[in-house]
Amino acid sequence: MEKTVYNSFPLHPECPDVRRLADNPAEALLRAEADIVAAENAAEFDRYRTLENLEEAQQDGRGVTRRTFVAGAAATATALATAQFVTTSASFAATKTGTLIHVFLYGGLDGLSLIAPDNDAVLNKARPDLLLGNDSLALGRGFKLTGAFKPLEKWLTAGQLGFIPGVSDERLSRSHFQAADACNLGGLPNETGGRGWLDGLVDNLGKGTAFRSVGIGSTLPRSLVGNNGALSLNNVGSLRLNGDERFRAATEKAIKGLFTGINHPVQEAVQEGMGALATAQKLAAKPYQPAEGVKYEGVGNAFQQLAQLIKGGANVRVATVGMGGYDTHENQGTREGGQLYRRLNELASAMAAFFTDLGPKAADVTIMVSSEFGRRVGSNNNGTDHGHGGVVTLLSGKKLAGSLLGTWNGLDKLDSGDVPENNNMFNVYGAVAQGRFGLTNAEVDKVFPRQKYAPMKLYA
């Protein structure tokens, strides 16, 4: 009786059945199985040889990253492919101090509804329905701040809250997708190779824990995509091995045993990943309790996850938070009760809760808030269309050089009806990071391809 063995590897180059391999059927079947094993062994050998070549290339400095190598190793160890942590680069070595959190407001924030020159003739004529209300707070250099930011008044008085007006870049269009992409990449895709600017920044910060780059949300933002590995999570407790809860502990134990004492780089990656899991599980073991009086709501829930990590010693270096709802073509509402006023108040309340919750640890944290572009100076039916120069907000544990920072040349000469670019966006990004981490001009210069960094004085 003929017996055909079905396998992805052929039994014989010219023969699909075993009968021709030997006169004795049993012997023929053994030969067929031996051929299969030989083919599988050859394939595994080729796979490991590829991994070794990747490792050697990395060690020789030929541009192959640890992330690429570990991802390849994980493809062989399929049990590990269910977890994010395999691709993280982690070490508990000392790094440059502090944490930078980039909050991105999707939709295009109307910066003139956040801060504006007081009693400005251009604004009085162009947007009488969108002027800031009587509850506004005073800023330096004749500007005022929306009353929606009242929750942050304590830090404004202390010199830790500041604003940079007229921020943009000539490469930004008025397309949400294109502008947001360029802002997150630190330039155009063909200039950056699709690598996020925060990932480039991490190159300068030395080694860190698996939590050194964290995006709060279900999708990793473009700013963190790149070579260093970053975690994307909705909450701290979501970082865990996939699979049935009943077998999770046993699976973790098996993985630790399988990748211990193998004298291979994947051993380090797995151990570091398991360490990240252990940290997350420890932090999530009991409900997080913020500092007394602190309440997180709305976008504040994202800040709560960061507070839990930072206070728990996770050694976060860069992090991102996204917030939508800023595409205000109509019913903009810049005064109390208005749509935009409520969004800004939610943001300010979240930032105030976060810094209060951190306590002394807030001294090592800087929050930078930006959007893909500003909006036009003139109102359009109680709304505004896509524009150019926007506003970057800073809340920092380090004292700032003032409450209104950077260059401001007024609104007498508009850019086709838009706020002109007084301050380049990527110079602002670079100066914020430089002051937070103590970087050199040359280190910042490498973060933004084709952009010659011009330092700005933002910190006192």
JSON list of N, CA, C and O in Angstrom, two decimals, residues 239-260:
[
{"chain": "A", "resi": 239, "resn": "LEU", "atom": "N", "xyz": [0.29, 45.93, 30.16]},
{"chain": "A", "resi": 239, "resn": "LEU", "atom": "CA", "xyz": [1.56, 45.34, 29.72]},
{"chain": "A", "resi": 239, "resn": "LEU", "atom": "C", "xyz": [1.70, 43.96, 30.36]},
{"chain": "A", "resi": 239, "resn": "LEU", "atom": "O", "xyz": [2.03, 43.83, 31.54]},
{"chain": "A", "resi": 240, "resn": "ARG", "atom": "N", "xyz": [1.44, 42.94, 29.60]},
{"chain": "A", "resi": 240, "resn": "ARG", "atom": "CA", "xyz": [1.48, 41.57, 30.12]},
{"chain": "A", "resi": 240, "resn": "ARG", "atom": "C", "xyz": [1.56, 40.60, 28.94]},
{"chain": "A", "resi": 240, "resn": "ARG", "atom": "O", "xyz": [1.32, 40.96, 27.79]},
{"chain": "A", "resi": 241, "resn": "LEU", "atom": "N", "xyz": [1.89, 39.36, 29.24]},
{"chain": "A", "resi": 241, "resn": "LEU", "atom": "CA", "xyz": [1.90, 38.33, 28.21]},
{"chain": "A", "resi": 241, "resn": "LEU", "atom": "C", "xyz": [0.47, 38.04, 27.77]},
{"chain": "A", "resi": 241, "resn": "LEU", "atom": "O", "xyz": [-0.45, 38.01, 28.59]},
{"chain": "A", "resi": 242, "resn": "ASN", "atom": "N", "xyz": [0.29, 37.83, 26.47]},
{"chain": "A", "resi": 242, "resn": "ASN", "atom": "CA", "xyz": [-1.02, 37.44, 25.97]},
{"chain": "A", "resi": 242, "resn": "ASN", "atom": "C", "xyz": [-1.32, 35.99, 26.37]},
{"chain": "A", "resi": 242, "resn": "ASN", "atom": "O", "xyz": [-0.43, 35.24, 26.74]},
{"chain": "A", "resi": 243, "resn": "GLY", "atom": "N", "xyz": [-2.58, 35.65, 26.27]},
{"chain": "A", "resi": 243, "resn": "GLY", "atom": "CA", "xyz": [-2.96, 34.26, 26.53]},
{"chain": "A", "resi": 243, "resn": "GLY", "atom": "C", "xyz": [-3.86, 34.13, 27.75]},
{"chain": "A", "resi": 243, "resn": "GLY", "atom": "O", "xyz": [-4.21, 35.10, 28.42]},
{"chain": "A", "resi": 244, "resn": "ASP", "atom": "N", "xyz": [-4.21, 32.89, 28.03]},
{"chain": "A", "resi": 244, "resn": "ASP", "atom": "CA", "xyz": [-5.11, 32.57, 29.14]},
{"chain": "A", "resi": 244, "resn": "ASP", "atom": "C", "xyz": [-4.47, 32.94, 30.46]},
{"chain": "A", "resi": 244, "resn": "ASP", "atom": "O", "xyz": [-3.33, 32.59, 30.74]},
{"chain": "A", "resi": 245, "resn": "GLU", "atom": "N", "xyz": [-5.23, 33.63, 31.30]},
{"chain": "A", "resi": 245, "resn": "GLU", "atom": "CA", "xyz": [-4.73, 34.07, 32.61]},
{"chain": "A", "resi": 245, "resn": "GLU", "atom": "C", "xyz": [-4.27, 32.89, 33.46]},
{"chain": "A", "resi": 245, "resn": "GLU", "atom": "O", "xyz": [-3.31, 33.00, 34.22]},
{"chain": "A", "resi": 246, "resn": "ARG", "atom": "N", "xyz": [-4.91, 31.74, 33.30]},
{"chain": "A", "resi": 246, "resn": "ARG", "atom": "CA", "xyz": [-4.58, 30.57, 34.12]},
{"chain": "A", "resi": 246, "resn": "ARG", "atom": "C", "xyz": [-3.16, 30.08, 33.89]},
{"chain": "A", "resi": 246, "resn": "ARG", "atom": "O", "xyz": [-2.54, 29.50, 34.79]},
{"chain": "A", "resi": 247, "resn": "PHE", "atom": "N", "xyz": [-2.65, 30.30, 32.67]},
{"chain": "A", "resi": 247, "resn": "PHE", "atom": "CA", "xyz": [-1.33, 29.77, 32.33]},
{"chain": "A", "resi": 247, "resn": "PHE", "atom": "C", "xyz": [-0.25, 30.84, 32.26]},
{"chain": "A", "resi": 247, "resn": "PHE", "atom": "O", "xyz": [0.89, 30.56, 31.92]},
{"chain": "A", "resi": 248, "resn": "ARG", "atom": "N", "xyz": [-0.61, 32.10, 32.59]},
{"chain": "A", "resi": 248, "resn": "ARG", "atom": "CA", "xyz": [0.33, 33.19, 32.38]},
{"chain": "A", "resi": 248, "resn": "ARG", "atom": "C", "xyz": [1.57, 33.06, 33.26]},
{"chain": "A", "resi": 248, "resn": "ARG", "atom": "O", "xyz": [2.70, 33.21, 32.81]},
{"chain": "A", "resi": 249, "resn": "ALA", "atom": "N", "xyz": [1.38, 32.77, 34.53]},
{"chain": "A", "resi": 249, "resn": "ALA", "atom": "CA", "xyz": [2.52, 32.65, 35.45]},
{"chain": "A", "resi": 249, "resn": "ALA", "atom": "C", "xyz": [3.44, 31.50, 35.02]},
{"chain": "A", "resi": 249, "resn": "ALA", "atom": "O", "xyz": [4.66, 31.63, 35.02]},
{"chain": "A", "resi": 250, "resn": "ALA", "atom": "N", "xyz": [2.83, 30.39, 34.64]},
{"chain": "A", "resi": 250, "resn": "ALA", "atom": "CA", "xyz": [3.62, 29.24, 34.21]},
{"chain": "A", "resi": 250, "resn": "ALA", "atom": "C", "xyz": [4.37, 29.56, 32.92]},
{"chain": "A", "resi": 250, "resn": "ALA", "atom": "O", "xyz": [5.52, 29.14, 32.73]},
{"chain": "A", "resi": 251, "resn": "THR", "atom": "N", "xyz": [3.73, 30.32, 32.03]},
{"chain": "A", "resi": 251, "resn": "THR", "atom": "CA", "xyz": [4.38, 30.70, 30.77]},
{"chain": "A", "resi": 251, "resn": "THR", "atom": "C", "xyz": [5.59, 31.58, 31.04]},
{"chain": "A", "resi": 251, "resn": "THR", "atom": "O", "xyz": [6.66, 31.40, 30.45]},
{"chain": "A", "resi": 252, "resn": "GLU", "atom": "N", "xyz": [5.44, 32.56, 31.93]},
{"chain": "A", "resi": 252, "resn": "GLU", "atom": "CA", "xyz": [6.55, 33.44, 32.27]},
{"chain": "A", "resi": 252, "resn": "GLU", "atom": "C", "xyz": [7.72, 32.64, 32.86]},
{"chain": "A", "resi": 252, "resn": "GLU", "atom": "O", "xyz": [8.88, 32.87, 32.52]},
{"chain": "A", "resi": 253, "resn": "LYS", "atom": "N", "xyz": [7.38, 31.71, 33.73]},
{"chain": "A", "resi": 253, "resn": "LYS", "atom": "CA", "xyz": [8.42, 30.87, 34.34]},
{"chain": "A", "resi": 253, "resn": "LYS", "atom": "C", "xyz": [9.14, 30.05, 33.27]},
{"chain": "A", "resi": 253, "resn": "LYS", "atom": "O", "xyz": [10.38, 29.92, 33.29]},
{"chain": "A", "resi": 254, "resn": "ALA", "atom": "N", "xyz": [8.37, 29.52, 32.33]},
{"chain": "A", "resi": 254, "resn": "ALA", "atom": "CA", "xyz": [8.97, 28.70, 31.28]},
{"chain": "A", "resi": 254, "resn": "ALA", "atom": "C", "xyz": [9.88, 29.53, 30.38]},
{"chain": "A", "resi": 254, "resn": "ALA", "atom": "O", "xyz": [10.96, 29.10, 29.99]},
{"chain": "A", "resi": 255, "resn": "ILE", "atom": "N", "xyz": [9.45, 30.74, 30.06]},
{"chain": "A", "resi": 255, "resn": "ILE", "atom": "CA", "xyz": [10.26, 31.61, 29.21]},
{"chain": "A", "resi": 255, "resn": "ILE", "atom": "C", "xyz": [11.57, 31.97, 29.91]},
{"chain": "A", "resi": 255, "resn": "ILE", "atom": "O", "xyz": [12.65, 31.94, 29.30]},
{"chain": "A", "resi": 256, "resn": "LYS", "atom": "N", "xyz": [11.49, 32.28, 31.20]},
{"chain": "A", "resi": 256, "resn": "LYS", "atom": "CA", "xyz": [12.71, 32.60, 31.96]},
{"chain": "A", "resi": 256, "resn": "LYS", "atom": "C", "xyz": [13.69, 31.42, 31.93]},
{"chain": "A", "resi": 256, "resn": "LYS", "atom": "O", "xyz": [14.89, 31.60, 31.74]},
{"chain": "A", "resi": 257, "resn": "GLY", "atom": "N", "xyz": [13.14, 30.22, 32.13]},
{"chain": "A", "resi": 257, "resn": "GLY", "atom": "CA", "xyz": [14.01, 29.04, 32.13]},
{"chain": "A", "resi": 257, "resn": "GLY", "atom": "C", "xyz": [14.59, 28.74, 30.77]},
{"chain": "A", "resi": 257, "resn": "GLY", "atom": "O", "xyz": [15.76, 28.38, 30.64]},
{"chain": "A", "resi": 258, "resn": "LEU", "atom": "N", "xyz": [13.78, 28.93, 29.74]},
{"chain": "A", "resi": 258, "resn": "LEU", "atom": "CA", "xyz": [14.21, 28.61, 28.38]},
{"chain": "A", "resi": 258, "resn": "LEU", "atom": "C", "xyz": [15.33, 29.52, 27.91]},
{"chain": "A", "resi": 258, "resn": "LEU", "atom": "O", "xyz": [16.24, 29.10, 27.20]},
{"chain": "A", "resi": 259, "resn": "PHE", "atom": "N", "xyz": [15.31, 30.79, 28.36]},
{"chain": "A", "resi": 259, "resn": "PHE", "atom": "CA", "xyz": [16.29, 31.76, 27.88]},
{"chain": "A", "resi": 259, "resn": "PHE", "atom": "C", "xyz": [17.24, 32.18, 29.00]},
{"chain": "A", "resi": 259, "resn": "PHE", "atom": "O", "xyz": [17.60, 33.34, 29.13]},
{"chain": "A", "resi": 260, "resn": "THR", "atom": "N", "xyz": [17.65, 31.24, 29.81]},
{"chain": "A", "resi": 260, "resn": "THR", "atom": "CA", "xyz": [18.66, 31.48, 30.85]},
{"chain": "A", "resi": 260, "resn": "THR", "atom": "C", "xyz": [19.86, 30.59, 30.58]},
{"chain": "A", "resi": 260, "resn": "THR", "atom": "O", "xyz": [19.71, 29.40, 30.32]}
]
